[in-house]
């Protein structure tokens, strides 16, 4: 069985001493650190999956912006759609 504590006292809040406040003041004047940026590299398999699941609109946008892989894909698709003239 649990017995309630009847003579519990609250601890007084700890106040920061002036020495601690003096130590924190110089830290506030230091330069802010630049944000850390990470570079992520996608594996070849993930790139192939991404390329195979993109829409024709995305492919044509990439081709217009100079992506050689998208340009080759569009040329290949156009060649397959046009009737051969032999």
mmCIF file of N, CA and C in Angstrom:
data_model
loop_
_atom_site.group_PDB
_atom_site.id
_atom_site.type_symbol
_atom_site.label_atom_id
_atom_site.label_comp_id
_atom_site.label_asym_id
_atom_site.label_seq_id
_atom_site.Cartn_x
_atom_site.Cartn_y
_atom_site.Cartn_z
ATOM 1 N N UNK A 1 0.838 -1.174 0.000
ATOM 2 C CA UNK A 1 0.000 0.000 0.000
ATOM 3 C C UNK A 1 0.887 1.242 0.000
ATOM 4 N N UNK A 2 0.439 2.298 -0.630
ATOM 5 C CA UNK A 2 1.204 3.532 -0.714
ATOM 6 C C UNK A 2 0.739 4.469 0.386
ATOM 7 N N UNK A 3 1.704 5.007 1.130
ATOM 8 C CA UNK A 3 1.396 5.978 2.175
ATOM 9 C C UNK A 3 1.720 7.373 1.682
ATOM 10 N N UNK A 4 0.807 8.325 1.847
ATOM 11 C CA UNK A 4 1.075 9.693 1.400
ATOM 12 C C UNK A 4 2.129 10.351 2.291
ATOM 13 N N UNK A 5 2.918 11.233 1.692
ATOM 14 C CA UNK A 5 3.933 11.978 2.438
ATOM 15 C C UNK A 5 3.269 13.243 2.943
ATOM 16 N N UNK A 6 3.290 13.434 4.250
ATOM 17 C CA UNK A 6 2.599 14.599 4.806
ATOM 18 C C UNK A 6 3.555 15.720 5.186
ATOM 19 N N UNK A 7 4.815 15.459 5.409
ATOM 20 C CA UNK A 7 5.749 16.497 5.854
ATOM 21 C C UNK A 7 6.734 16.869 4.759
ATOM 22 N N UNK A 8 6.299 16.924 3.523
ATOM 23 C CA UNK A 8 7.183 17.265 2.423
ATOM 24 C C UNK A 8 7.402 18.767 2.379
ATOM 25 N N UNK A 9 8.624 19.161 2.134
ATOM 26 C CA UNK A 9 8.929 20.591 2.002
ATOM 27 C C UNK A 9 9.429 20.839 0.586
ATOM 28 N N UNK A 10 9.148 22.002 0.087
ATOM 29 C CA UNK A 10 9.595 22.366 -1.255
ATOM 30 C C UNK A 10 10.995 22.955 -1.163
ATOM 31 N N UNK A 11 11.815 22.613 -2.115
ATOM 32 C CA UNK A 11 13.159 23.167 -2.157
ATOM 33 C C UNK A 11 13.092 24.582 -2.704
ATOM 34 N N UNK A 12 13.914 25.448 -2.155
ATOM 35 C CA UNK A 12 13.959 26.837 -2.606
ATOM 36 C C UNK A 12 14.641 26.877 -3.967
ATOM 37 N N UNK A 13 14.172 27.728 -4.870
ATOM 38 C CA UNK A 13 14.799 27.807 -6.182
ATOM 39 C C UNK A 13 16.235 28.301 -6.054
ATOM 40 N N UNK A 14 17.109 27.746 -6.876
ATOM 41 C CA UNK A 14 18.515 28.131 -6.851
ATOM 42 C C UNK A 14 18.672 29.372 -7.702
ATOM 43 N N UNK A 15 19.298 30.390 -7.143
ATOM 44 C CA UNK A 15 19.535 31.621 -7.880
ATOM 45 C C UNK A 15 20.953 31.604 -8.426
ATOM 46 N N UNK A 16 21.105 32.109 -9.607
ATOM 47 C CA UNK A 16 22.420 32.142 -10.227
ATOM 48 C C UNK A 16 23.288 33.159 -9.514
ATOM 49 N N UNK A 17 24.500 32.762 -9.217
ATOM 50 C CA UNK A 17 25.408 33.684 -8.552
ATOM 51 C C UNK A 17 25.952 34.665 -9.572
ATOM 52 N N UNK A 18 26.520 35.741 -9.091
ATOM 53 C CA UNK A 18 27.044 36.760 -9.996
ATOM 54 C C UNK A 18 28.242 36.226 -10.776
ATOM 55 N N UNK A 19 28.971 35.246 -10.241
ATOM 56 C CA UNK A 19 30.107 34.657 -10.956
ATOM 57 C C UNK A 19 29.624 33.910 -12.192
ATOM 58 N N UNK A 20 28.523 33.193 -12.061
ATOM 59 C CA UNK A 20 27.972 32.484 -13.206
ATOM 60 C C UNK A 20 27.479 33.476 -14.255
ATOM 61 N N UNK A 21 26.858 34.546 -13.822
ATOM 62 C CA UNK A 21 26.361 35.557 -14.751
ATOM 63 C C UNK A 21 27.519 36.210 -15.486
ATOM 64 N N UNK A 22 28.656 36.437 -14.814
ATOM 65 C CA UNK A 22 29.818 37.037 -15.457
ATOM 66 C C UNK A 22 30.409 36.089 -16.502
ATOM 67 N N UNK A 23 30.342 34.796 -16.263
ATOM 68 C CA UNK A 23 30.887 33.842 -17.210
ATOM 69 C C UNK A 23 30.025 33.754 -18.465
ATOM 70 N N UNK A 24 28.754 33.949 -18.329
ATOM 71 C CA UNK A 24 27.861 33.842 -19.473
ATOM 72 C C UNK A 24 27.905 35.088 -20.343
ATOM 73 N N UNK A 25 28.223 36.234 -19.795
ATOM 74 C CA UNK A 25 28.219 37.481 -20.549
ATOM 75 C C UNK A 25 29.206 37.464 -21.718
ATOM 76 N N UNK A 26 30.463 37.027 -21.556
ATOM 77 C CA UNK A 26 31.356 37.012 -22.714
ATOM 78 C C UNK A 26 30.888 36.059 -23.812
ATOM 79 N N UNK A 27 30.239 34.976 -23.462
ATOM 80 C CA UNK A 27 29.747 34.036 -24.462
ATOM 81 C C UNK A 27 28.677 34.662 -25.347
ATOM 82 N N UNK A 28 27.925 35.603 -24.804
ATOM 83 C CA UNK A 28 26.858 36.244 -25.563
ATOM 84 C C UNK A 28 27.428 37.150 -26.644
ATOM 85 N N UNK A 29 28.678 37.585 -26.497
ATOM 86 C CA UNK A 29 29.275 38.513 -27.454
ATOM 87 C C UNK A 29 29.993 37.803 -28.592
ATOM 88 N N UNK A 30 30.134 36.513 -28.534
ATOM 89 C CA UNK A 30 30.847 35.796 -29.583
ATOM 90 C C UNK A 30 30.041 35.783 -30.869
ATOM 91 N N UNK A 31 30.742 35.546 -31.979
ATOM 92 C CA UNK A 31 30.071 35.499 -33.278
ATOM 93 C C UNK A 31 29.134 34.315 -33.344
ATOM 94 N N UNK A 32 27.984 34.463 -33.971
ATOM 95 C CA UNK A 32 27.116 33.294 -34.161
ATOM 96 C C UNK A 32 27.751 32.360 -35.183
ATOM 97 N N UNK A 33 27.651 31.095 -34.938
ATOM 98 C CA UNK A 33 28.216 30.092 -35.826
ATOM 99 C C UNK A 33 27.328 29.929 -37.053
ATOM 100 N N UNK A 34 27.925 29.763 -38.236
ATOM 101 C CA UNK A 34 27.097 29.554 -39.434
ATOM 102 C C UNK A 34 26.385 28.211 -39.347
ATOM 103 N N UNK A 35 25.279 28.145 -40.021
ATOM 104 C CA UNK A 35 24.480 26.916 -40.022
ATOM 105 C C UNK A 35 25.266 25.795 -40.695
ATOM 106 N N UNK A 36 25.151 24.607 -40.171
ATOM 107 C CA UNK A 36 25.828 23.447 -40.730
ATOM 108 C C UNK A 36 24.982 22.898 -41.870
ATOM 109 N N UNK A 37 25.623 22.688 -42.999
ATOM 110 C CA UNK A 37 24.905 22.122 -44.137
ATOM 111 C C UNK A 37 25.510 20.768 -44.479
ATOM 112 N N UNK A 38 24.678 19.851 -44.840
ATOM 113 C CA UNK A 38 25.102 18.514 -45.219
ATOM 114 C C UNK A 38 24.854 18.309 -46.705
ATOM 115 N N UNK A 39 25.722 17.552 -47.315
ATOM 116 C CA UNK A 39 25.559 17.203 -48.722
ATOM 117 C C UNK A 39 25.179 15.733 -48.804
ATOM 118 N N UNK A 40 24.131 15.468 -49.554
ATOM 119 C CA UNK A 40 23.652 14.099 -49.702
ATOM 120 C C UNK A 40 23.886 13.655 -51.133
ATOM 121 N N UNK A 41 24.444 12.466 -51.292
ATOM 122 C CA UNK A 41 24.640 11.914 -52.620
ATOM 123 C C UNK A 41 23.762 10.683 -52.768
ATOM 124 N N UNK A 42 23.003 10.665 -53.865
ATOM 125 C CA UNK A 42 22.085 9.568 -54.113
ATOM 126 C C UNK A 42 22.825 8.484 -54.886
ATOM 127 N N UNK A 43 22.580 7.241 -54.532
ATOM 128 C CA UNK A 43 23.232 6.125 -55.217
ATOM 129 C C UNK A 43 22.733 6.020 -56.655
ATOM 130 N N UNK A 44 23.476 5.296 -57.465
ATOM 131 C CA UNK A 44 23.110 5.127 -58.872
ATOM 132 C C UNK A 44 21.760 4.430 -59.012
ATOM 133 N N UNK A 45 21.489 3.454 -58.143
ATOM 134 C CA UNK A 45 20.203 2.751 -58.210
ATOM 135 C C UNK A 45 19.054 3.696 -57.892
ATOM 136 N N UNK A 46 19.256 4.566 -56.916
ATOM 137 C CA UNK A 46 18.205 5.523 -56.565
ATOM 138 C C UNK A 46 17.993 6.530 -57.690
ATOM 139 N N UNK A 47 19.081 6.942 -58.344
ATOM 140 C CA UNK A 47 18.948 7.869 -59.478
ATOM 141 C C UNK A 47 18.163 7.225 -60.614
ATOM 142 N N UNK A 48 18.461 5.945 -60.889
ATOM 143 C CA UNK A 48 17.738 5.241 -61.955
ATOM 144 C C UNK A 48 16.261 5.113 -61.622
ATOM 145 N N UNK A 49 15.955 4.824 -60.375
ATOM 146 C CA UNK A 49 14.563 4.727 -59.958
ATOM 147 C C UNK A 49 13.868 6.069 -60.105
ATOM 148 N N UNK A 50 14.547 7.134 -59.698
ATOM 149 C CA UNK A 50 13.958 8.469 -59.800
ATOM 150 C C UNK A 50 13.705 8.828 -61.262
ATOM 151 N N UNK A 51 14.648 8.514 -62.134
ATOM 152 C CA UNK A 51 14.477 8.814 -63.556
ATOM 153 C C UNK A 51 13.338 8.009 -64.169
ATOM 154 N N UNK A 52 13.189 6.765 -63.739
ATOM 155 C CA UNK A 52 12.156 5.914 -64.341
ATOM 156 C C UNK A 52 10.758 6.273 -63.862
ATOM 157 N N UNK A 53 10.635 6.936 -62.731
ATOM 158 C CA UNK A 53 9.309 7.269 -62.209
ATOM 159 C C UNK A 53 8.883 8.707 -62.490
ATOM 160 N N UNK A 54 9.742 9.495 -63.148
ATOM 161 C CA UNK A 54 9.337 10.872 -63.403
ATOM 162 C C UNK A 54 8.392 10.934 -64.596
ATOM 163 N N UNK A 55 7.598 11.981 -64.629
ATOM 164 C CA UNK A 55 6.598 12.136 -65.683
ATOM 165 C C UNK A 55 7.241 12.715 -66.939
ATOM 166 N N UNK A 56 6.509 12.638 -68.051
ATOM 167 C CA UNK A 56 7.024 13.183 -69.307
ATOM 168 C C UNK A 56 7.167 14.699 -69.227
ATOM 169 N N UNK A 57 6.333 15.340 -68.427
ATOM 170 C CA UNK A 57 6.433 16.792 -68.246
ATOM 171 C C UNK A 57 7.744 17.134 -67.550
ATOM 172 N N UNK A 58 8.101 16.367 -66.505
ATOM 173 C CA UNK A 58 9.363 16.606 -65.814
ATOM 174 C C UNK A 58 10.547 16.381 -66.742
ATOM 175 N N UNK A 59 10.457 15.341 -67.561
ATOM 176 C CA UNK A 59 11.541 15.036 -68.491
ATOM 177 C C UNK A 59 11.713 16.170 -69.497
ATOM 178 N N UNK A 60 10.612 16.681 -70.027
ATOM 179 C CA UNK A 60 10.720 17.764 -71.011
ATOM 180 C C UNK A 60 11.236 19.046 -70.360
ATOM 181 N N UNK A 61 10.860 19.313 -69.109
ATOM 182 C CA UNK A 61 11.391 20.490 -68.414
ATOM 183 C C UNK A 61 12.896 20.361 -68.210
ATOM 184 N N UNK A 62 13.336 19.172 -67.832
ATOM 185 C CA UNK A 62 14.765 18.949 -67.634
ATOM 186 C C UNK A 62 15.521 19.061 -68.953
ATOM 187 N N UNK A 63 14.926 18.579 -70.034
ATOM 188 C CA UNK A 63 15.564 18.659 -71.345
ATOM 189 C C UNK A 63 15.717 20.119 -71.776
ATOM 190 N N UNK A 64 14.684 20.932 -71.535
ATOM 191 C CA UNK A 64 14.759 22.357 -71.879
ATOM 192 C C UNK A 64 15.819 23.081 -71.061
ATOM 193 N N UNK A 65 16.061 22.614 -69.829
ATOM 194 C CA UNK A 65 17.053 23.280 -68.980
ATOM 195 C C UNK A 65 18.461 22.765 -69.241
ATOM 196 N N UNK A 66 18.624 21.834 -70.188
ATOM 197 C CA UNK A 66 19.946 21.396 -70.592
ATOM 198 C C UNK A 66 20.399 20.055 -70.052
ATOM 199 N N UNK A 67 19.512 19.254 -69.509
ATOM 200 C CA UNK A 67 19.889 17.934 -68.996
ATOM 201 C C UNK A 67 20.101 16.992 -70.175
ATOM 202 N N UNK A 68 21.355 16.535 -70.397
ATOM 203 C CA UNK A 68 21.606 15.685 -71.572
ATOM 204 C C UNK A 68 20.887 14.343 -71.518
ATOM 205 N N UNK A 69 20.730 13.766 -70.345
ATOM 206 C CA UNK A 69 20.024 12.482 -70.248
ATOM 207 C C UNK A 69 18.562 12.654 -70.651
ATOM 208 N N UNK A 70 17.939 13.736 -70.212
ATOM 209 C CA UNK A 70 16.540 13.986 -70.578
ATOM 210 C C UNK A 70 16.419 14.263 -72.074
ATOM 211 N N UNK A 71 17.405 14.964 -72.642
ATOM 212 C CA UNK A 71 17.367 15.241 -74.079
ATOM 213 C C UNK A 71 17.478 13.954 -74.892
ATOM 214 N N UNK A 72 18.352 13.031 -74.459
ATOM 215 C CA UNK A 72 18.479 11.742 -75.160
ATOM 216 C C UNK A 72 17.194 10.939 -75.058
ATOM 217 N N UNK A 73 16.575 10.964 -73.871
ATOM 218 C CA UNK A 73 15.334 10.214 -73.681
ATOM 219 C C UNK A 73 14.224 10.758 -74.564
ATOM 220 N N UNK A 74 14.103 12.078 -74.637
ATOM 221 C CA UNK A 74 13.073 12.666 -75.501
ATOM 222 C C UNK A 74 13.336 12.338 -76.970
ATOM 223 N N UNK A 75 14.588 12.388 -77.390
ATOM 224 C CA UNK A 75 14.916 12.059 -78.779
ATOM 225 C C UNK A 75 14.591 10.598 -79.068
ATOM 226 N N UNK A 76 14.862 9.734 -78.120
ATOM 227 C CA UNK A 76 14.559 8.308 -78.291
ATOM 228 C C UNK A 76 13.049 8.078 -78.386
ATOM 229 N N UNK A 77 12.282 8.776 -77.518
ATOM 230 C CA UNK A 77 10.820 8.637 -77.552
ATOM 231 C C UNK A 77 10.242 9.173 -78.855
ATOM 232 N N UNK A 78 10.765 10.293 -79.350
ATOM 233 C CA UNK A 78 10.272 10.858 -80.609
ATOM 234 C C UNK A 78 10.584 9.934 -81.780
ATOM 235 N N UNK A 79 11.757 9.321 -81.746
ATOM 236 C CA UNK A 79 12.125 8.401 -82.827
ATOM 237 C C UNK A 79 11.228 7.169 -82.812
ATOM 238 N N UNK A 80 10.832 6.711 -81.643
ATOM 239 C CA UNK A 80 9.973 5.540 -81.549
ATOM 240 C C UNK A 80 8.543 5.861 -81.994
ATOM 241 N N UNK A 81 8.117 7.093 -81.812
ATOM 242 C CA UNK A 81 6.735 7.473 -82.170
ATOM 243 C C UNK A 81 6.591 7.808 -83.642
ATOM 244 N N UNK A 82 7.625 8.350 -84.245
ATOM 245 C CA UNK A 82 7.502 8.750 -85.655
ATOM 246 C C UNK A 82 7.584 7.519 -86.551
ATOM 247 N N UNK A 83 6.793 7.516 -87.623
ATOM 248 C CA UNK A 83 6.827 6.369 -88.546
ATOM 249 C C UNK A 83 8.157 6.366 -89.294
ATOM 250 N N UNK A 84 8.700 5.213 -89.463
ATOM 251 C CA UNK A 84 9.993 5.118 -90.178
ATOM 252 C C UNK A 84 9.759 5.359 -91.664
ATOM 253 N N UNK A 85 10.645 6.111 -92.265
ATOM 254 C CA UNK A 85 10.518 6.425 -93.705
ATOM 255 C C UNK A 85 11.683 5.778 -94.435
ATOM 256 N N UNK A 86 11.607 4.476 -94.654
ATOM 257 C CA UNK A 86 12.675 3.763 -95.374
ATOM 258 C C UNK A 86 12.202 3.334 -96.717
#
